[in-house]
CSV table of C-alpha atoms in Angstrom, one decimal:
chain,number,residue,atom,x,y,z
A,58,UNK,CA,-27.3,3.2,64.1
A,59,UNK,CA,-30.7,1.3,65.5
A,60,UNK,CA,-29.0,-0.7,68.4
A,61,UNK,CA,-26.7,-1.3,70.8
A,62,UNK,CA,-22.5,-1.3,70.8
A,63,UNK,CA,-20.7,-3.7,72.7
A,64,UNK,CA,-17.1,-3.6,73.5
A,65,UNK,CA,-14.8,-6.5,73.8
A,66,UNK,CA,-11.1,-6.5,74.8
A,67,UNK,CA,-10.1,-6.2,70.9
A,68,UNK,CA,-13.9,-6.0,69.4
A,69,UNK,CA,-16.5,-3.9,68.5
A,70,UNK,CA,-19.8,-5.1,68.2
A,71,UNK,CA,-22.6,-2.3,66.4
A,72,UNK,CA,-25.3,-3.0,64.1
A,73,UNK,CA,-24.2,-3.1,60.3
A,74,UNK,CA,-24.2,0.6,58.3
A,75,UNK,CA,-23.9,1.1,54.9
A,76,UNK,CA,-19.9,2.1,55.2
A,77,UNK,CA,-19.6,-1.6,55.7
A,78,UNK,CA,-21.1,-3.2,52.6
A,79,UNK,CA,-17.4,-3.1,50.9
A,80,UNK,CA,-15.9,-5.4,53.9
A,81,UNK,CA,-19.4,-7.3,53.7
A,82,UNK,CA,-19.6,-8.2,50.1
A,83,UNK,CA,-15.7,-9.4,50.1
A,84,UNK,CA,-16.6,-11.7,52.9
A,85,UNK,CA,-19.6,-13.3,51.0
A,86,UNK,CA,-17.9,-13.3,48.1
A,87,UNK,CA,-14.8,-15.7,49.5
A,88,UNK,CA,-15.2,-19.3,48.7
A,89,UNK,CA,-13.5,-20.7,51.6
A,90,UNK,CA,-15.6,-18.3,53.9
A,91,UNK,CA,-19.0,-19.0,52.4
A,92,UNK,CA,-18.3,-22.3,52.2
A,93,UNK,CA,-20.2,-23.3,55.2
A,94,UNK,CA,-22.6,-19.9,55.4
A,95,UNK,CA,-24.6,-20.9,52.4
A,96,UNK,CA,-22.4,-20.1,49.4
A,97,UNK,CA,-20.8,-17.5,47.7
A,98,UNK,CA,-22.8,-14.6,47.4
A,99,UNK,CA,-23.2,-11.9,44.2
A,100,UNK,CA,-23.0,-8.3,45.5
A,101,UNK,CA,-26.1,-7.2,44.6
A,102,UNK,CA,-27.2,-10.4,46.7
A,103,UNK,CA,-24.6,-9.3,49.5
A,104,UNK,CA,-26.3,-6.1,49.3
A,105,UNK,CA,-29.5,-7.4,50.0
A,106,UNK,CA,-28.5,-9.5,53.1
A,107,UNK,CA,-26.6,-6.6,54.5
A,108,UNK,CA,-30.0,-4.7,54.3
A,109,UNK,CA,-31.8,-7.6,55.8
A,110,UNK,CA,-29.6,-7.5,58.8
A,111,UNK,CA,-29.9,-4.0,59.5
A,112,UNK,CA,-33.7,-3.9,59.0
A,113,UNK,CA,-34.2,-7.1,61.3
A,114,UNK,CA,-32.5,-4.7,64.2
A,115,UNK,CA,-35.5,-2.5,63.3
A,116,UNK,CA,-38.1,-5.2,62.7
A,117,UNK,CA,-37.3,-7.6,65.4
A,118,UNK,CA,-35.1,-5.7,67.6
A,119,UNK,CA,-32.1,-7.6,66.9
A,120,UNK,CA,-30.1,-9.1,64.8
A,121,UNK,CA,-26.0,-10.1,63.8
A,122,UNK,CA,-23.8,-7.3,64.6
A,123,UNK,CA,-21.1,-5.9,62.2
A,124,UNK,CA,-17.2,-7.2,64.1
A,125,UNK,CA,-15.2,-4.6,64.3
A,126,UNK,CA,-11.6,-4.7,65.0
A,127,UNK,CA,-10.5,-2.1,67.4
A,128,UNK,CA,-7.6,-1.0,67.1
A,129,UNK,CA,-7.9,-0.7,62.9
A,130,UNK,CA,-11.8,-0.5,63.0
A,131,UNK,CA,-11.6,-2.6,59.8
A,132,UNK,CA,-14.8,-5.2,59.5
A,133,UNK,CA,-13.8,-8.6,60.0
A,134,UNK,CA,-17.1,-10.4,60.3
A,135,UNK,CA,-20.7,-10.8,61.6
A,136,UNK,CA,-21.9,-12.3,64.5
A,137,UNK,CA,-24.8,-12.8,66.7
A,138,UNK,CA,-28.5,-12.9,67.8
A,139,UNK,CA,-30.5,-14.3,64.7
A,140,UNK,CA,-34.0,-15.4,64.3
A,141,UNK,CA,-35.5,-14.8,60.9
A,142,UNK,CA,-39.1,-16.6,59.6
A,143,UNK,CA,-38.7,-20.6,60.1
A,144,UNK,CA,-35.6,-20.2,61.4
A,145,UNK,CA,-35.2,-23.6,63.9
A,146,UNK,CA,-34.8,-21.5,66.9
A,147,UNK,CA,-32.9,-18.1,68.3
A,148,UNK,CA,-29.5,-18.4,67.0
A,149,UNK,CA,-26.0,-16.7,67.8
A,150,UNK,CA,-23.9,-17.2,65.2
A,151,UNK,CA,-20.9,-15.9,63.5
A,152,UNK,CA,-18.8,-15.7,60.8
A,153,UNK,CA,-14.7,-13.9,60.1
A,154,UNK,CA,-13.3,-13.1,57.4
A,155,UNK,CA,-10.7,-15.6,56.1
A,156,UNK,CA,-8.2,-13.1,56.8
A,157,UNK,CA,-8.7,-13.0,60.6
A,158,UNK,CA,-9.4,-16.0,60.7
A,159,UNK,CA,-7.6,-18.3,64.0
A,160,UNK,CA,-6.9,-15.3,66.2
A,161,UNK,CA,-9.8,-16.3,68.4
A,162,UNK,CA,-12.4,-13.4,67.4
A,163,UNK,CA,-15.0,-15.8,66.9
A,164,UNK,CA,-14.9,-16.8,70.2
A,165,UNK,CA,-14.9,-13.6,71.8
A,166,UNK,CA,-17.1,-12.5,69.8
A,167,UNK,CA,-19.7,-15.1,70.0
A,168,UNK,CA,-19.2,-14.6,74.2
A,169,UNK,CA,-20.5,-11.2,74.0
A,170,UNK,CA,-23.0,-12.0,71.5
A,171,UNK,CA,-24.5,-15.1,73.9
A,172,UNK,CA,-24.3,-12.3,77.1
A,173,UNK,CA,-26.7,-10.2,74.9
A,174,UNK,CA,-28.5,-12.7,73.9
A,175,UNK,CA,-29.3,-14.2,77.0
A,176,UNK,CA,-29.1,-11.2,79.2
A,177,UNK,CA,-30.9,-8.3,77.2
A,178,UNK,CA,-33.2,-10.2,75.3
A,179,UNK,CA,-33.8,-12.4,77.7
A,180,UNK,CA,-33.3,-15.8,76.0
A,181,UNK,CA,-34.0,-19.5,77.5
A,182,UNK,CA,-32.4,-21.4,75.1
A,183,UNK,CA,-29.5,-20.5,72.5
A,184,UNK,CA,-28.6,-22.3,69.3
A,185,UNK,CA,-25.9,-22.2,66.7
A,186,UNK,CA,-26.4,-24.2,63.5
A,187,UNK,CA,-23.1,-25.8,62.0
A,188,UNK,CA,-22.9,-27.9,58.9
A,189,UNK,CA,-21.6,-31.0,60.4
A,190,UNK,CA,-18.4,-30.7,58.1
A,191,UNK,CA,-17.9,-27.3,59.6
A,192,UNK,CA,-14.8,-28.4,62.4
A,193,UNK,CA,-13.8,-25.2,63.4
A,194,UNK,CA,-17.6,-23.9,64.3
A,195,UNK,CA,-18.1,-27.0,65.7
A,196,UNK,CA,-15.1,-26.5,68.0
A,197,UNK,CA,-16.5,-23.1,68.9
A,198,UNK,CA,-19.6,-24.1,69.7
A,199,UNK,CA,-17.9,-26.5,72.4
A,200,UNK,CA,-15.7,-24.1,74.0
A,201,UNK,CA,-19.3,-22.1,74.6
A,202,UNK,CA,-20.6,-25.4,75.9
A,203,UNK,CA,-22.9,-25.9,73.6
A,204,UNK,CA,-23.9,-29.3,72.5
A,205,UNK,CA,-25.4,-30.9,69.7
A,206,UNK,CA,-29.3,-31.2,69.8
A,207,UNK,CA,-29.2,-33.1,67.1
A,208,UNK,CA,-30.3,-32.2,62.9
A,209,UNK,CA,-31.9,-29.3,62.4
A,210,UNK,CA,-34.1,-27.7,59.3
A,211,UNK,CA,-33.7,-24.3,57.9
A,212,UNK,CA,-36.0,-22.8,55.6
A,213,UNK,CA,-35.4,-21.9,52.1
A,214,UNK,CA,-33.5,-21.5,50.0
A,215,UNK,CA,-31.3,-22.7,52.7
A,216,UNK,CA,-33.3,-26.5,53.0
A,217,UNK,CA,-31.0,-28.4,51.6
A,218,UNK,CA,-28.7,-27.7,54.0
A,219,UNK,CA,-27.2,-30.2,56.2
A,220,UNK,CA,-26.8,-28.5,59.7
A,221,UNK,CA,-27.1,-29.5,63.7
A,222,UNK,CA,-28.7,-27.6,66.1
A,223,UNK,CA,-25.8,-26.8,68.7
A,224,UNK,CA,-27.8,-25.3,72.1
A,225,UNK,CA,-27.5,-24.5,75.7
A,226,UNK,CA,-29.4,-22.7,78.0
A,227,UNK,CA,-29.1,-19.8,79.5
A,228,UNK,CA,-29.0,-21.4,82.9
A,229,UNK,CA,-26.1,-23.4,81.2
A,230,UNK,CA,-24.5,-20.6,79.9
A,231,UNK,CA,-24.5,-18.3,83.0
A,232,UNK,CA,-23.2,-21.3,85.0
A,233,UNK,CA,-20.4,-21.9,83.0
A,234,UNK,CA,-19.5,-18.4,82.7
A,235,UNK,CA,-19.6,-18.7,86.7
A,236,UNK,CA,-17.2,-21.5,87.3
């Protein structure tokens, strides 16, 4: 495994392995779950992005990590730190399978995922980019205390996407965190 493991109160977070491209490819395979993660994916093109994710922890040091539930150690999603070529900024985002879906692992999640972010690698300024459709992320990028920036641009194939640029800093996130 080339990174770190972080522990949540029901989560795992660890860079993806190959023992998780059967959990992986279901995900981008779901219609309701791609929906606002660029569309349903092919497996052989799930393969691919699962391979990108875990050679970006080698490239750039960092990258989404595979969610892992604890207590079945199923995979239930991806989430955090993500930057690749043109991307509008350094990102934290996320995304749970349909089935676990409203039991607020996104959330927790996406707090560890922001910690790492802005306290191991150090970063000024977090985003998330959200289809502005997309309510739910939307929601979750409030309860961070992230706000909208305003449209942002991501590069292809994804430019024809409509998405916002939800951000905070990391002065903004620590002193939230705080109070």
């Amino acid at each position: 495994m080339n990174g770190p493991i972080l522990f949540t109160e029901r989560l795992i977070l660890r860079p993806p392995v190959a023992e998780d491209f059967e959990a992986w490819a279901a995900f981008h395979a779901e219609p309701e779950t791609m929906r606002f993660l660029g569309g349903v994916q092919t497996r052989s093109v799930a393969w691919r992005g699962l391979c990108a994710m875990a050679g970006a922890w080698s490239i750039r040091g960092f990258a989404m990590f595979s969610l892992i539930e604890r207590h079945t150690g199923q995979w239930i999603g991806r989430v955090g730190p993500w930057q690749p070529d043109g991307w509008p900024g350094r990102e934290v985002g996320w995304g749970v399978a349909r089935a676990f879906a409203g039991r607020g692992y996104a959330h927790e999640a996406a707090c560890a995922a922001m910690d790492y972010a802005v306290d191991v690698l150090g970063w000024d300024h977090v985003i998330h980019t959200i289809d502005p459709e997309n309510e739910a992320s939307i929601q979750l990028a409030r309860r961070l205390g992230s706000r909208n920036e305003g449209p942002a641009s991501l590069p292809a194939p994804l430019e024809t996407f409509r998405v916002d640029a939800w951000g905070q800093s990391a002065g903004d996130w620590r002193a939230r965190k705080q109070s």
